[in-house]
Short mmCIF file of C-alpha atoms in Angstrom, two decimals:
data_model
loop_
_atom_site.label_atom_id
_atom_site.label_comp_id
_atom_site.label_asym_id
_atom_site.label_seq_id
_atom_site.Cartn_x
_atom_site.Cartn_y
_atom_site.Cartn_z
CA MET A 1 89.13 129.21 35.23
CA SER A 2 88.73 131.16 38.27
CA GLY A 3 91.32 132.09 40.74
CA GLY A 4 88.75 132.33 43.64
CA THR A 5 88.00 130.03 46.65
CA THR A 6 85.33 127.09 46.01
CA GLU A 7 83.67 125.77 49.01
CA PRO A 8 84.09 122.28 48.97
CA THR A 9 81.11 119.80 48.36
CA THR A 10 78.91 118.77 51.35
CA PRO A 11 77.39 115.30 51.14
CA PRO A 12 73.48 115.27 51.18
CA GLY A 13 72.03 115.37 54.22
CA LEU A 14 74.71 117.31 56.17
CA PRO A 15 75.29 120.86 56.79
CA ARG A 16 77.20 123.20 55.15
CA PRO A 17 80.36 124.27 57.32
CA ALA A 18 79.94 127.95 56.79
CA ALA A 19 76.09 127.44 58.23
CA LEU A 20 77.32 125.84 61.68
CA PRO A 21 77.65 128.61 64.15
CA GLY A 22 81.00 129.77 65.48
CA VAL A 23 82.31 128.75 68.93
CA ASP A 24 85.07 130.40 71.02
CA ARG A 25 87.30 127.69 72.17
CA ARG A 26 88.28 129.82 74.82
CA GLU A 27 84.51 130.05 75.90
CA PRO A 28 84.14 128.64 79.83
CA ALA A 29 83.05 125.20 80.35
CA ALA A 30 79.56 124.60 82.19
CA ALA A 31 79.23 124.95 85.77
CA GLY A 32 79.03 121.58 87.07
CA GLY A 33 81.99 119.76 85.79
CA PHE A 34 81.85 115.97 85.99
CA TRP A 35 82.29 112.70 88.29
CA LEU A 36 84.13 109.65 87.69
CA THR A 37 82.58 107.02 89.84
CA PRO A 38 84.52 104.11 91.01
CA ALA A 39 84.40 100.58 89.54
CA ARG A 40 83.37 97.56 91.89
CA ALA A 41 87.09 96.41 91.35
CA GLY A 42 89.35 94.45 93.52
CA LEU A 43 89.90 91.20 95.08
CA HIS A 44 87.19 89.10 94.14
CA LEU A 45 85.11 86.80 96.96
CA GLY A 46 82.31 85.48 95.83
CA THR A 47 78.58 85.89 94.72
CA GLY A 48 76.18 87.64 96.75
CA ARG A 49 72.43 86.22 97.27
CA GLN A 50 71.03 88.13 94.10
CA GLY A 51 73.67 86.77 92.13
CA ASP A 52 76.37 89.87 92.34
CA ALA A 53 79.61 89.74 92.73
CA VAL A 54 81.00 90.65 96.29
CA SER A 55 84.63 92.04 96.31
CA LEU A 56 87.04 93.83 98.73
CA PRO A 57 88.70 97.15 97.35
CA ALA A 58 92.13 95.71 97.86
CA PRO A 59 94.91 95.94 96.81
CA GLY A 60 94.30 99.68 96.93
CA PRO A 61 96.02 103.08 97.48
CA ALA A 62 95.08 103.42 100.96
CA GLY A 63 95.90 100.78 103.54
CA THR A 64 93.68 98.10 104.66
CA ARG A 65 92.92 96.17 107.75
CA VAL A 66 90.59 92.59 107.29
CA GLY A 67 89.74 90.47 109.66
CA VAL A 68 88.31 86.83 109.33
CA LEU A 69 87.01 84.86 111.73
CA GLY A 70 87.19 81.33 110.57
CA GLU A 71 90.02 78.58 109.30
CA SER A 72 93.51 79.58 107.95
CA LEU A 73 92.58 78.40 104.69
CA PHE A 74 90.67 81.54 103.93
CA GLY A 75 94.14 82.97 104.59
CA ARG A 76 95.67 81.25 101.62
CA LEU A 77 92.80 81.88 99.23
CA PHE A 78 93.36 85.48 100.02
CA ALA A 79 96.69 85.07 99.48
CA LEU A 80 96.52 83.54 96.13
CA ARG A 81 94.06 85.57 94.87
CA LEU A 82 96.51 88.86 95.66
CA LEU A 83 99.30 87.16 93.97
CA ALA A 84 96.98 87.08 90.40
CA LEU A 85 96.19 90.77 91.20
CA GLY A 86 100.57 91.54 91.40
CA ALA A 87 100.83 91.70 94.95
CA ARG A 88 103.89 90.26 96.94
CA VAL A 89 102.60 88.33 99.67
CA THR A 90 104.49 87.91 103.15
CA ALA A 91 102.92 84.90 105.00
CA VAL A 92 103.58 84.38 109.42
CA SER A 93 101.46 80.81 109.76
CA ARG A 94 101.05 78.35 112.75
CA VAL A 95 100.97 75.74 109.60
CA PRO A 96 103.84 76.58 107.33
CA GLU A 97 103.41 72.95 105.92
CA LYS A 98 100.25 73.98 104.32
CA TRP A 99 101.46 76.72 102.09
CA VAL A 100 104.18 74.78 100.16
CA LEU A 101 102.09 73.78 97.06
CA LEU A 102 101.37 77.87 96.87
CA GLN A 103 104.65 78.77 97.60
CA GLU A 104 106.33 76.74 94.92
CA ALA A 105 103.55 78.17 92.57
CA ALA A 106 104.52 81.87 93.65
CA GLY A 107 107.96 81.69 93.76
CA ASP A 108 109.58 84.52 95.30
CA ARG A 109 106.50 86.59 95.39
CA LEU A 110 105.50 84.66 98.25
CA GLN A 111 107.91 84.67 101.59
CA LEU A 112 106.62 82.10 104.54
CA VAL A 113 108.63 84.02 107.90
CA PRO A 114 108.64 83.44 111.25
CA SER A 115 107.14 86.85 112.25
CA ALA A 116 105.91 89.94 111.01
CA ALA A 117 108.79 92.02 112.28
CA GLY A 118 110.15 94.32 109.59
CA TRP A 119 107.34 94.18 107.45
CA PRO A 120 107.25 95.04 104.67
CA ALA A 121 110.88 94.36 103.07
CA HIS A 122 109.76 95.96 99.82
CA GLU A 123 108.49 99.68 99.39
CA PRO A 124 104.58 99.24 98.57
CA GLU A 125 103.71 100.07 94.78
CA PRO A 126 101.01 100.17 92.50
CA PRO A 127 100.65 96.68 90.78
CA THR A 128 103.20 96.53 87.82
CA VAL A 129 105.67 99.15 89.43
CA GLY A 130 108.73 98.05 91.32
CA ASP A 131 107.79 94.84 93.70
CA GLY A 132 103.68 95.92 93.46
CA PRO A 133 101.31 96.14 96.40
CA GLN A 134 102.36 94.66 99.80
CA VAL A 135 100.22 92.15 101.80
CA LEU A 136 100.55 90.70 105.01
CA VAL A 137 98.77 87.34 105.79
CA THR A 138 98.78 85.89 109.45
CA ASP A 139 97.00 83.18 111.37
CA GLN A 140 98.59 83.48 114.73
CA ARG A 141 97.08 84.32 117.79
CA ARG A 142 98.31 87.55 118.45
CA ALA A 143 96.84 90.04 115.81
CA PRO A 144 98.87 92.15 113.96
CA SER A 145 99.62 95.72 114.60
CA ALA A 146 97.21 97.94 113.40
CA ALA A 147 99.50 100.75 112.52
CA ALA A 148 100.92 98.01 109.90
CA ALA A 149 98.30 98.93 107.39
CA ASP A 150 99.10 102.39 107.61
CA GLY A 151 100.12 103.89 104.06
CA GLN A 152 99.59 103.28 100.47
CA TRP A 153 99.27 99.99 98.83
CA ARG A 154 99.35 97.89 101.77
CA THR A 155 96.95 95.06 103.07
CA VAL A 156 96.97 93.21 106.18
CA LEU A 157 94.64 90.13 106.53
CA HIS A 158 94.52 88.16 110.02
CA VAL A 159 92.69 84.92 110.46
CA THR A 160 91.83 83.43 113.30
CA ARG A 161 89.02 81.65 115.44
CA SER A 162 88.39 84.11 118.06
CA ALA A 163 89.40 87.87 117.48
CA PRO A 164 91.84 88.80 120.22
CA ALA A 165 90.67 91.03 123.09
CA ARG A 166 91.00 94.49 123.18
CA SER A 167 92.72 94.06 119.95
CA ALA A 168 93.46 97.82 117.68
CA PHE A 169 93.74 96.01 114.60
CA TRP A 170 90.17 94.47 114.95
CA SER A 171 88.22 97.31 116.13
CA GLY A 172 90.15 99.20 113.50
CA ALA A 173 89.31 96.76 110.52
CA ASP A 174 87.84 98.17 107.32
CA VAL A 175 86.74 94.61 106.79
CA VAL A 176 85.27 91.57 108.80
CA LEU A 177 84.65 88.12 107.40
CA ALA A 178 82.54 85.76 109.50
CA LEU A 179 83.33 82.29 107.67
CA GLY A 180 79.73 80.60 108.86
CA ALA A 181 76.98 80.59 111.32
CA SER A 182 79.34 79.25 114.03
CA HIS A 183 81.46 82.04 113.95
CA ALA A 184 78.27 84.25 115.19
CA GLU A 185 79.54 84.55 118.86
CA ALA A 186 82.67 85.84 117.91
CA ALA A 187 81.53 88.28 115.48
CA GLY A 188 78.98 89.59 118.21
CA ARG A 189 82.12 90.04 120.19
CA VAL A 190 83.78 92.22 117.38
CA LEU A 191 80.87 94.16 116.18
CA GLY A 192 78.11 93.48 118.51
CA THR A 193 74.78 92.22 118.95
CA ASP A 194 73.25 93.06 115.32
CA ALA A 195 76.15 91.27 113.89
CA ARG A 196 75.97 88.08 115.50
CA ARG A 197 72.19 87.59 114.80
CA PHE A 198 73.12 88.35 111.26
CA THR A 199 76.07 85.97 111.47
CA GLU A 200 73.58 83.25 113.25
CA GLU A 201 71.28 83.45 110.26
CA LEU A 202 73.41 82.31 107.37
CA GLY A 203 72.80 79.23 105.60
CA ASP A 204 75.21 76.28 104.89
CA GLY A 205 78.71 77.34 102.82
CA GLU A 206 77.28 81.41 103.08
CA ILE A 207 79.84 83.90 104.57
CA ALA A 208 78.94 87.25 106.01
CA LEU A 209 81.24 90.11 105.35
CA PHE A 210 81.07 93.47 107.35
CA ARG A 211 82.04 96.77 106.34
CA PRO A 212 81.18 100.63 107.23
CA GLY A 213 79.13 100.75 104.12
CA GLY A 214 77.03 97.42 104.73
CA ARG A 215 76.73 93.97 105.21
CA HIS A 216 76.81 91.12 102.85
CA VAL A 217 76.18 87.58 102.21
CA LEU A 218 78.06 85.78 100.08
CA ARG A 219 79.44 82.22 98.63
CA PRO A 220 82.85 81.85 97.85
CA ASP A 221 83.65 81.05 94.53
CA ILE A 222 86.50 78.58 94.79
CA ALA A 223 87.92 77.17 91.28
CA PRO A 224 89.06 73.67 90.99
CA ALA A 225 92.79 74.78 90.29
CA GLU A 226 92.83 77.08 93.48
CA THR A 227 91.67 73.84 95.59
CA GLU A 228 94.67 72.22 94.35
CA LEU A 229 97.22 74.70 95.37
CA LEU A 230 95.42 75.44 98.95
CA THR A 231 94.81 71.90 100.36
CA PRO A 232 97.94 70.19 100.02
#
């Protein structure tokens, strides 16, 4: 028996370890690095004309202002889906009786309050951390403060049939939705003539979504279980 070192047997078809080129582990990486592309994640709204999913990037690390031209039902749908994403929702509504079933299902994660004063009552944090993201939904005629959405992990939605004149919240909205062609004039007052024309061309059951990166047409996807909670 020899006292020397024997090279381990290499399976057929693989190079011998001794034949592989040596690499200095401290060798600098190639220039250029790599990039991460954000996924289209967030609050699912519906399906576009091409069958693509349309969503809002909320809740997210940056505050989000959402203006909705339409009926208060959308505010409850918005709240329901954000509750499912781990957010805590505060609602200020002219029709609090419409929120009863949703509040019973959500427990203390959904609070109905008479005004937005003092919101948020809890520190906005990422999902699963502390009280999680904080959301304010209001269907009052007066728009919330534009500063309400300033800060991390907070989302503010105002739903109304006609945006208030000279509203800082609406002029600084990150997303505006028009819930049907009947809201074309209101969309035009907020976003201009092109938005009015775009909204006028909506078909039955379609919604227009406007954001700085472009505009979309979608049909909302609402499950039967959601409908039961949203329409008491």
